[in-house]
Tab-separated table of C-alpha atoms in Angstrom:
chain	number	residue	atom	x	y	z
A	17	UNK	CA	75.338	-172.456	61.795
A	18	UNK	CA	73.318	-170.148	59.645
A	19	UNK	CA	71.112	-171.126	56.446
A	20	UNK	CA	72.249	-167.722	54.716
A	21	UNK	CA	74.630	-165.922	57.303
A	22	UNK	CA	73.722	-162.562	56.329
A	23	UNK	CA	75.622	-160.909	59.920
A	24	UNK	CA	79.053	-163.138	58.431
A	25	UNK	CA	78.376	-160.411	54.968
A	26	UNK	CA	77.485	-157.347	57.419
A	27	UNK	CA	80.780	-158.246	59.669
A	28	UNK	CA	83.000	-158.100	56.637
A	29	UNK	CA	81.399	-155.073	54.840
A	30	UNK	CA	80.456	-153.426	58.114
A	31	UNK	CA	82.770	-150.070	56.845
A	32	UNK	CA	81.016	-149.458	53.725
A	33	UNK	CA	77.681	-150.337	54.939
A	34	UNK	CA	77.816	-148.574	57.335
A	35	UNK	CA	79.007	-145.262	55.994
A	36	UNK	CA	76.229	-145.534	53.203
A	37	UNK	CA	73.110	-146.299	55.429
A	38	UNK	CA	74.773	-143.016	57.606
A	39	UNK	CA	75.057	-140.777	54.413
A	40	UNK	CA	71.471	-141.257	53.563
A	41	UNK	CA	70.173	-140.474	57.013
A	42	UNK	CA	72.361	-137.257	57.041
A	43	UNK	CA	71.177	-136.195	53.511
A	44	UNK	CA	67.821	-136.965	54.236
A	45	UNK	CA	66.352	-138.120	51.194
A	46	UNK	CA	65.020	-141.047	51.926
A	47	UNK	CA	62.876	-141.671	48.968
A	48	UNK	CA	63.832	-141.266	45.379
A	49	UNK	CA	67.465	-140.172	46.667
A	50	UNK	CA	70.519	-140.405	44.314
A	51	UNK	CA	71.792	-143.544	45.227
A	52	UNK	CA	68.657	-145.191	43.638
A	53	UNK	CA	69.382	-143.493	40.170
A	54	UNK	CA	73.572	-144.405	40.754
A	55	UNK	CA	72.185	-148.214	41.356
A	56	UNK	CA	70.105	-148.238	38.195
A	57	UNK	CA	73.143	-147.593	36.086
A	58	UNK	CA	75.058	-149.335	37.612
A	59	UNK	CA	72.942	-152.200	37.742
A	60	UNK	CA	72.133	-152.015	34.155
A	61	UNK	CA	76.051	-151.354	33.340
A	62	UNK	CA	76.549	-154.937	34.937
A	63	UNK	CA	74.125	-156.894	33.514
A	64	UNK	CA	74.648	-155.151	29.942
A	65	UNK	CA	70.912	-153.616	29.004
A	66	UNK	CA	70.276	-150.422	28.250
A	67	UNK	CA	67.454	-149.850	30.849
A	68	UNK	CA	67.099	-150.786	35.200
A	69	UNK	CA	64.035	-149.244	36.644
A	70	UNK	CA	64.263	-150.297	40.607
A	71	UNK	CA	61.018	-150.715	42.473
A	72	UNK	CA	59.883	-152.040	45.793
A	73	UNK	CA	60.247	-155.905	45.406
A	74	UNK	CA	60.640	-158.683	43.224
A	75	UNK	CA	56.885	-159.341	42.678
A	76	UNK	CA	56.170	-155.959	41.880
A	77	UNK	CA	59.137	-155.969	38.901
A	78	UNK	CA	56.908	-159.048	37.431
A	79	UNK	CA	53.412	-157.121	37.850
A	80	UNK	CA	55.346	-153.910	36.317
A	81	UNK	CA	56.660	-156.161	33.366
A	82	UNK	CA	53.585	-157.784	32.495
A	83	UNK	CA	51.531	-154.703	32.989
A	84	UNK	CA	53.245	-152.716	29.804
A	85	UNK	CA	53.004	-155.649	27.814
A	86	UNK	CA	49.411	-154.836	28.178
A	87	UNK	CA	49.302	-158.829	29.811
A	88	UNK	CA	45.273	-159.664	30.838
A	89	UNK	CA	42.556	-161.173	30.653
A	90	UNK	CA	41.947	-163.792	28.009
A	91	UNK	CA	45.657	-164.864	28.025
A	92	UNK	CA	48.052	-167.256	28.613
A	93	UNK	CA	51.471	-166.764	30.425
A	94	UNK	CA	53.642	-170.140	30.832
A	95	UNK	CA	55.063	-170.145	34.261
A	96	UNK	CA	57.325	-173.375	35.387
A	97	UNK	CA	55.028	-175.955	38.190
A	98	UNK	CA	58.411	-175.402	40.883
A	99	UNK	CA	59.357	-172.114	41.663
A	100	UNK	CA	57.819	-169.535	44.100
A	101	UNK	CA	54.571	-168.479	44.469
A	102	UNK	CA	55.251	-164.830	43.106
A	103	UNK	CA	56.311	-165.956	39.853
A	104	UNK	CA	52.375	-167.240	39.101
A	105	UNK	CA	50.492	-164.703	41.141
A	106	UNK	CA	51.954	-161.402	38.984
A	107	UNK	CA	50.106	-163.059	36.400
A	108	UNK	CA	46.937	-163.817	38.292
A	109	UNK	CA	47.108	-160.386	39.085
A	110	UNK	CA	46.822	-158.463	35.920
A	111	UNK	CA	43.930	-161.447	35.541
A	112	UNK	CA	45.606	-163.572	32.653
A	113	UNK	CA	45.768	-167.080	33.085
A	114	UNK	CA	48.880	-169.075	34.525
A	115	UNK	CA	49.958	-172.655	32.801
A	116	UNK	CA	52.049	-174.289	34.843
A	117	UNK	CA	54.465	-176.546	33.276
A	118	UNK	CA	56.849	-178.847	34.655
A	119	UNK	CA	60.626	-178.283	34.671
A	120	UNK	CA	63.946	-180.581	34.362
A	121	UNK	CA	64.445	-183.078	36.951
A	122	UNK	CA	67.957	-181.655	37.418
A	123	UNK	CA	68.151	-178.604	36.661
A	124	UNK	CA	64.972	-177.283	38.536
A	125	UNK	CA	64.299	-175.144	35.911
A	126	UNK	CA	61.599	-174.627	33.021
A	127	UNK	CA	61.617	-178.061	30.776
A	128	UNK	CA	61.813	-176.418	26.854
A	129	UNK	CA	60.005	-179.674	25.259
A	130	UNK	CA	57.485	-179.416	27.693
A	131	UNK	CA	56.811	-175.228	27.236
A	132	UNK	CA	56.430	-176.128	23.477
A	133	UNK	CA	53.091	-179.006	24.156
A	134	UNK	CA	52.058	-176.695	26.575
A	135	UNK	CA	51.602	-173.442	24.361
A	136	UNK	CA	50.493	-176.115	21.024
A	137	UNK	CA	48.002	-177.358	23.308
A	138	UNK	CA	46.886	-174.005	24.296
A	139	UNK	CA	46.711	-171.983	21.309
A	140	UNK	CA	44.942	-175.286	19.878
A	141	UNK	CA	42.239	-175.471	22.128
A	142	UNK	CA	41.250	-171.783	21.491
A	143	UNK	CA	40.347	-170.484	24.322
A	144	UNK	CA	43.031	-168.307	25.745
A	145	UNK	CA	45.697	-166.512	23.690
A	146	UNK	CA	49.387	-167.391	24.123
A	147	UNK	CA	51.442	-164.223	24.729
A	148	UNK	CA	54.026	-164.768	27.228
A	149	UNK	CA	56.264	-167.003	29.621
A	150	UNK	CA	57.930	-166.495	32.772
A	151	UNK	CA	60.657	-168.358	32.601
A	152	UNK	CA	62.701	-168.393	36.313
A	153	UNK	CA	66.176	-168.945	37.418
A	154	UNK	CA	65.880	-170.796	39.931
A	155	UNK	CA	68.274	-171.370	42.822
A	156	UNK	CA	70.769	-168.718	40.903
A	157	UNK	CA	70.533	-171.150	37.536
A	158	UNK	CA	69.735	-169.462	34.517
A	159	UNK	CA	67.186	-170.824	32.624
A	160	UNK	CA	67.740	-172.816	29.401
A	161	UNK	CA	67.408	-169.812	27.238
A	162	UNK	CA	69.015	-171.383	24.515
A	163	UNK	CA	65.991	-173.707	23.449
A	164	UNK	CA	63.431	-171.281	25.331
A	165	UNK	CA	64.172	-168.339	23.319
A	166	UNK	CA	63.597	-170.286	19.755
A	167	UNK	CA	60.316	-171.393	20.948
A	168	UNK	CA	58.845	-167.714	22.168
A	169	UNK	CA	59.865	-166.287	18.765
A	170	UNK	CA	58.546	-169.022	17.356
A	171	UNK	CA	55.089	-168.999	18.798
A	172	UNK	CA	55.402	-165.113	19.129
A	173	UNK	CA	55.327	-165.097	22.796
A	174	UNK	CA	57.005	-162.468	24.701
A	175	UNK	CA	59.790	-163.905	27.426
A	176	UNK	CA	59.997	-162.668	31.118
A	177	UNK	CA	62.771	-163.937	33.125
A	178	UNK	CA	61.673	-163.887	36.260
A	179	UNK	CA	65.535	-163.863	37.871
A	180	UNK	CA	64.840	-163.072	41.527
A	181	UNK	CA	67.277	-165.729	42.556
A	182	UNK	CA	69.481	-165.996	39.602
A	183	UNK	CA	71.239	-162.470	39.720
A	184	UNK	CA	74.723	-162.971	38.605
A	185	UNK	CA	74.177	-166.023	37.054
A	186	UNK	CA	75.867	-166.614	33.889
A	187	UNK	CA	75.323	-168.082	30.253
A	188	UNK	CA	78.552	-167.943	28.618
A	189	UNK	CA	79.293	-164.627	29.146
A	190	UNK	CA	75.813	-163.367	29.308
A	191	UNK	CA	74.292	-162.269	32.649
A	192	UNK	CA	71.600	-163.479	34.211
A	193	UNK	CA	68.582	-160.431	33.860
A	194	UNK	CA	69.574	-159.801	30.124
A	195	UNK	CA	67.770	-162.917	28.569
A	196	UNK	CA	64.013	-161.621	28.820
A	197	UNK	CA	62.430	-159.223	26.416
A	198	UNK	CA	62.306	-157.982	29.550
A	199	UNK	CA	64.205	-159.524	32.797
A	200	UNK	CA	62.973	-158.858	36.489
A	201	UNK	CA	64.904	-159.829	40.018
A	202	UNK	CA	64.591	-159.002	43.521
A	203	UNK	CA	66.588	-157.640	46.519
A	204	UNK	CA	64.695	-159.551	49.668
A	205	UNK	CA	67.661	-159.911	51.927
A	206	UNK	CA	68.948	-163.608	51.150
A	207	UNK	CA	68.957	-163.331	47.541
A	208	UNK	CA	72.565	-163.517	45.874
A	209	UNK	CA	72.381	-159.622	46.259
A	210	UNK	CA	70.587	-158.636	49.085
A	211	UNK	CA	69.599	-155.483	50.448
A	212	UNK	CA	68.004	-155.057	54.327
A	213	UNK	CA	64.211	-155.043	53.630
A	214	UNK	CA	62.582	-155.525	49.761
A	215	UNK	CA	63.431	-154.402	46.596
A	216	UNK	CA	63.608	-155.398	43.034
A	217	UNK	CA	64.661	-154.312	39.701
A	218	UNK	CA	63.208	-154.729	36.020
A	219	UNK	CA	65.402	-154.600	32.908
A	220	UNK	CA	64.734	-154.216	29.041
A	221	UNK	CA	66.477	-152.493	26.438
A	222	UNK	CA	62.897	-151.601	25.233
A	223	UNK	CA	62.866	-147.429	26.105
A	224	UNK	CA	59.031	-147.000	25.541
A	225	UNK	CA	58.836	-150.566	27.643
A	226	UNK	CA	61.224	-148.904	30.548
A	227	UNK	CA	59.520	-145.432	30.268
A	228	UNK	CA	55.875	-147.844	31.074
A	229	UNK	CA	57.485	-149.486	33.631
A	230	UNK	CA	58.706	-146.381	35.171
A	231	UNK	CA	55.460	-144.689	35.357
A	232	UNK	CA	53.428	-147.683	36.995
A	233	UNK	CA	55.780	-147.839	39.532
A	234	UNK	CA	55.068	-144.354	40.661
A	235	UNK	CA	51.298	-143.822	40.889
A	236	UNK	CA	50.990	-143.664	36.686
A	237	UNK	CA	53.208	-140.922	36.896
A	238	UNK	CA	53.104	-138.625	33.678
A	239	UNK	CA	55.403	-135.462	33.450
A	240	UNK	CA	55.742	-134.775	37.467
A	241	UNK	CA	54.465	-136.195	40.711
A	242	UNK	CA	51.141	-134.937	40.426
A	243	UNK	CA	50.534	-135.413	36.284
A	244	UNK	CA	49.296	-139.035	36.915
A	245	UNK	CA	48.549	-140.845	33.392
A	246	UNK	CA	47.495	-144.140	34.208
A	247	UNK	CA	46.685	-146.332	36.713
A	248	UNK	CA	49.553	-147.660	38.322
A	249	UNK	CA	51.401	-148.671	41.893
A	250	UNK	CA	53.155	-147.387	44.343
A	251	UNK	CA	56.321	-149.590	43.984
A	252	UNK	CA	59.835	-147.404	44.808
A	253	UNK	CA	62.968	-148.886	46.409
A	254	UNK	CA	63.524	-146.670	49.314
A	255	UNK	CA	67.100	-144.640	49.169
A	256	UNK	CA	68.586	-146.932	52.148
A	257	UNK	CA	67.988	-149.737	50.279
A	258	UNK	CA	69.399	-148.459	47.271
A	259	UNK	CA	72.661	-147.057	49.287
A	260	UNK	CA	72.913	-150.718	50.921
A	261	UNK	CA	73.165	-152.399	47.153
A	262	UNK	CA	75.866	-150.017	46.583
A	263	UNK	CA	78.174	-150.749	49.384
A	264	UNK	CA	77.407	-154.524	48.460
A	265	UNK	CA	78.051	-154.361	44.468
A	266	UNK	CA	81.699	-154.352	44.587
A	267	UNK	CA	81.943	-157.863	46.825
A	268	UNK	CA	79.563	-159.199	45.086
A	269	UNK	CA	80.982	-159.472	41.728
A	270	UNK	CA	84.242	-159.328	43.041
A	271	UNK	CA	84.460	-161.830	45.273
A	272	UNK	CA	80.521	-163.381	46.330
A	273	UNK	CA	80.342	-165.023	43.024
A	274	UNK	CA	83.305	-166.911	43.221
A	275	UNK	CA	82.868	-168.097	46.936
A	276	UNK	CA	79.620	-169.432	46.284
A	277	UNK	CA	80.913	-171.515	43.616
A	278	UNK	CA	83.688	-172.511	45.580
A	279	UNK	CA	81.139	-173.563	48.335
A	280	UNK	CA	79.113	-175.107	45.994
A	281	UNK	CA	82.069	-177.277	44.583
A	282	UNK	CA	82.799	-178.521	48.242
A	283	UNK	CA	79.500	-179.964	48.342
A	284	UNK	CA	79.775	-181.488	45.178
A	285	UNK	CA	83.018	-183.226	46.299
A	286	UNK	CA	81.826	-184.301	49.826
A	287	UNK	CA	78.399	-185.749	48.702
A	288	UNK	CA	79.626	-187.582	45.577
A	289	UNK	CA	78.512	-191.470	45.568
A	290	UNK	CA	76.464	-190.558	48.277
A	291	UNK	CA	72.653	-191.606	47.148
A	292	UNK	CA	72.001	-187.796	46.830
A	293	UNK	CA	70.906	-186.250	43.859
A	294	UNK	CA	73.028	-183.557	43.393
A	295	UNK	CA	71.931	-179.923	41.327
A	296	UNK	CA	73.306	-180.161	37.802
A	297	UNK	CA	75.176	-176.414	36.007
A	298	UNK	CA	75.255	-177.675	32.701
A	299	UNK	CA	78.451	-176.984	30.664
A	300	UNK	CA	78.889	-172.895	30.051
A	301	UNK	CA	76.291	-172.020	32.737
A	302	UNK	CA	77.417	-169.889	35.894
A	303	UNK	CA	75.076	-170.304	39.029
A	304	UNK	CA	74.744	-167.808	41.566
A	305	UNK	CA	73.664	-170.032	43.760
A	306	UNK	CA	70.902	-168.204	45.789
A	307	UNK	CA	70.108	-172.309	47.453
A	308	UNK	CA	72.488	-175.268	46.915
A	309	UNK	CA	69.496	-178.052	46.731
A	310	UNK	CA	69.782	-181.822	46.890
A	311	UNK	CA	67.236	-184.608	46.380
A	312	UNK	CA	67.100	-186.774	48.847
A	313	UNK	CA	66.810	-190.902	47.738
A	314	UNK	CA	63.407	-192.594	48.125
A	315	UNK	CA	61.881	-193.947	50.972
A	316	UNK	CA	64.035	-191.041	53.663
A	317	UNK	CA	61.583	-189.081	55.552
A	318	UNK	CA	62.717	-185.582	54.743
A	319	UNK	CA	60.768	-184.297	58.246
A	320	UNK	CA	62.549	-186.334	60.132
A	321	UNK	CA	65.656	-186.145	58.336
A	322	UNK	CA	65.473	-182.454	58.700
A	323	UNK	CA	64.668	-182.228	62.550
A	324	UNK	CA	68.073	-184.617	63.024
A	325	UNK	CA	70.359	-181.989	61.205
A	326	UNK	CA	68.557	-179.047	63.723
A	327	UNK	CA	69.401	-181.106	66.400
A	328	UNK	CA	73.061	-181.016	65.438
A	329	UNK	CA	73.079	-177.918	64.694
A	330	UNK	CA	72.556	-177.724	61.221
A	331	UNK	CA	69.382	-175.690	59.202
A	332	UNK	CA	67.789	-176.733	56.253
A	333	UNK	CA	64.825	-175.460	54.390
A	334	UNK	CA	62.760	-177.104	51.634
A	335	UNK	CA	61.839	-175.272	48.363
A	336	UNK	CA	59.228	-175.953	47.340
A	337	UNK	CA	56.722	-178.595	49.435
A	338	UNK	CA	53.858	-177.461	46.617
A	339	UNK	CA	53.420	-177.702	43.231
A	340	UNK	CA	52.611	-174.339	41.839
A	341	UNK	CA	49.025	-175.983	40.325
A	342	UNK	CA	47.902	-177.531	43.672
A	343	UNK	CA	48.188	-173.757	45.539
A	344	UNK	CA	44.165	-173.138	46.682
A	345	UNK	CA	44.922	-169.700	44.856
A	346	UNK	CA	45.089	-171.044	41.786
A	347	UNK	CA	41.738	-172.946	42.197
A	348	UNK	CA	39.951	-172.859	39.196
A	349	UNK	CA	41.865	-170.475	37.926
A	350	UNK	CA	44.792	-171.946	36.254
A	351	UNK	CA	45.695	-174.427	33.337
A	352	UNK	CA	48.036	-177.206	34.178
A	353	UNK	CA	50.236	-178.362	30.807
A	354	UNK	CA	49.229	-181.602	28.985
A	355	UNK	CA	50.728	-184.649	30.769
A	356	UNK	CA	50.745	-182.934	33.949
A	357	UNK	CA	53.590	-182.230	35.679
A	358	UNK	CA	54.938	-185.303	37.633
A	359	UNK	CA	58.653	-184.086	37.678
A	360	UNK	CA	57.518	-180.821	39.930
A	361	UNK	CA	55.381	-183.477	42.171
A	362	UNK	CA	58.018	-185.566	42.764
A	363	UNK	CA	61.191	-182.774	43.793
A	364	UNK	CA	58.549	-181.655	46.138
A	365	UNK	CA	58.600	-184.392	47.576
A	366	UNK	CA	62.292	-185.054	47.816
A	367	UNK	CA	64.259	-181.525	47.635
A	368	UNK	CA	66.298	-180.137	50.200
A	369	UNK	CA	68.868	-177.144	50.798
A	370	UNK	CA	71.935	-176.884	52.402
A	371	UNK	CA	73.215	-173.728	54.115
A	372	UNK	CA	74.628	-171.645	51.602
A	373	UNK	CA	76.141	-168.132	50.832
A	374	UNK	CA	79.854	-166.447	50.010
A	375	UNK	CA	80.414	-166.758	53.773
A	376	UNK	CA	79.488	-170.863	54.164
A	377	UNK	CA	83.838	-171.762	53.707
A	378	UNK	CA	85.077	-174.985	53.951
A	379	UNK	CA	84.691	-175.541	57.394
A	380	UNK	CA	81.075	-174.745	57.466
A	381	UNK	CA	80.027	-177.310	54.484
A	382	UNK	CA	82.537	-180.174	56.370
A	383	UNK	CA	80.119	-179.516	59.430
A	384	UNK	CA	77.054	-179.667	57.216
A	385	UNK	CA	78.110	-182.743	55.339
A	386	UNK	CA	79.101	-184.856	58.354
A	387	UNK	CA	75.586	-184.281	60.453
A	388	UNK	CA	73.952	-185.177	57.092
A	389	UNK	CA	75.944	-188.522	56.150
A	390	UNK	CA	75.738	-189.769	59.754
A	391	UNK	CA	71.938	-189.478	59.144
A	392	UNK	CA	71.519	-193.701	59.681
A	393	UNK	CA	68.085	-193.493	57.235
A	394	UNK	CA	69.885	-192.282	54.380
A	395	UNK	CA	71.981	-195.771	54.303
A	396	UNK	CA	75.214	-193.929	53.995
A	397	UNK	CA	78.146	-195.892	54.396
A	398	UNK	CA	79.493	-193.908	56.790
């Protein structure tokens, strides 16, 4: 069994893969070809902004965001304590300060009581200047933009939504990468939409924002190539890449979405009553699902637990083992929100995903389920 079976996707979109990876190679233009300008619209068509610039991965569409807000030193950028390491370091980066705060115990995502003590207690103690939040969907859940949004215009922070795993997520019938002032998400290959190396994407329906973004992405690119403006990157999803997201697109909303859902539900069903703590899609919310993530009861030793299901044949990964404030990077560098952030501490503790992905079925989630409730530690009644 696979954690993500990415050759199940390739196997059943073989055809069109296949022919677009070929019709790149036979054009030749591997770099800036016109798949990559087809994906953008396309892209931005789906999630329903007015602007996708693509660039070379999901850590570079944060940098790119935060670096035409002008985003540096002597400010504040409110980044959730659980998430991945990128989503933190883009703001190290352009040297502004990262304040971690905790999240929701259930919804692994950015805790809107807590962001408001947070950026009070900041712009109280006067030392940096609140000006933005990354606010991440994590495991393909939107974030609770609902209360998050009230409290950035309140404060007059600008709101990134870092959505590198929750592309094609869903609030209502909102997408996923259309909450942020500007919205960000990336392409590794085991995101909801993958393509076969990196690559990300930034969205705004700001055009002097996009036309920013689109010049530090190419060397500070003015007019041409060689009119360079500014200081910038070299960040550019290749043509391949671009012509492998297209052959994807169509199963992916079609029929990726749904199926990870589905899988998702099976789990749901199987583990009930079971001592797990199962991930929570609140009412209205769509997941994408990019990890289906349990937490596991207290007192079960997770390593252990974890080396059992290999042995049966059955992979499991655990995201994240860290709280985002206790990474050596960060040493010194970083604020952690008033109160701490003892929810974060304790899923690090205790998380852990199941194999997941459109491909997963029925079959697939029985096997996972059994090896996991014959684990004799958990105290299943089996």
């Amino acid at each position: 069994m696979q954690f993500r079976d990415l050759g199940a996707q390739y196997r059943a979109l073989k055809p069109q893969i296949d022919e677009a990876i070929l019709a790149v190679v036979e054009e030749g233009r591997y770099i800036s070809g016109p798949q990559v300008r087809e994906l953008e619209e396309r892209l931005a068509a789906y999630v329903g902004v007015k602007h996708c610039v693509t660039c070379a991965n999901g850590t570079d569409a944060l940098q790119l965001a935060l670096m035409a807000w002008g985003v540096g030193p002597g400010d504040a950028v409110f980044v959730p304590d659980f998430t991945f390491f990128s989503s933190g370091e883009a703001v190290a980066a352009v040297g502004a300060t990262p304040v971690f705060v905790d999240v929701d115990e259930r919804t692994f995502n950015l805790d809107p009581a807590k962001l408001e003590e947070a950026v009070v207690a900041v712009r109280d103690a006067g030392s940096l200047k609140p000006v933005a939040v990354v606010a991440v969907d994590l495991f393909g859940l939107p974030a609770d933009y609902p209360a998050i949004k009230p409290i950035c215009e309140k404060y007059g922070l600008k709101l990134l939504e870092d959505g590198a795993q929750g592309f094609g997520g869903a609030i209502g019938d909102e997408l996923a990468c259309s909450f942020g002032d500007i919205s960000t998400t990336s392409f590794f290959p085991a995101k909801p939409l993958g393509c076969y190396g990196d690559g990300g994407a930034v969205f705004t329906d700001d055009d002097d924002w996009a036309a920013l973004i689109r010049s530090y992405a190419v060397h500070g690119k003015g007019t041409f190539k060689y009119d360079n403006v500014r200081i910038g990157m070299n960040s550019r999803l290749d043509t391949i890449q671009a012509a492998v997201l297209l052959a994807k697109m169509d199963a992916f909303i079609g029929e990726e979405i749904a199926a990870v859902n589905e899988v998702a539900r099976r789990y749901d069903e199987a583990l009930a009553g079971s001592g797990l703590v199962l991930p929570r899609v609140p009412e209205d919310y769509t997941s994408s699902w990019a990890q289906y993530t349990a937490q596991l009861p207290k007192g079960v030793d997770r390593t252990a637990l974890q080396d059992a299901l290999k042995e049966r044949g059955v992979p499991t990964m655990v995201y994240y083992p860290k709280p985002m404030h206790e990474q050596g990077a960060f040493e010194g560098t970083c604020v952690v929100a008033p109160g701490g952030c003892s929810v974060t501490e304790r899923l690090c503790a205790t998380v852990l995903s199941l194999p997941m992905g459109p491909y997963v079925g029925a079959e697939g989630v029985g096997f996972a389920c059994s090896a996991l409730l014959a684990y004799d530690s958990l105290g299943f009644d089996v």
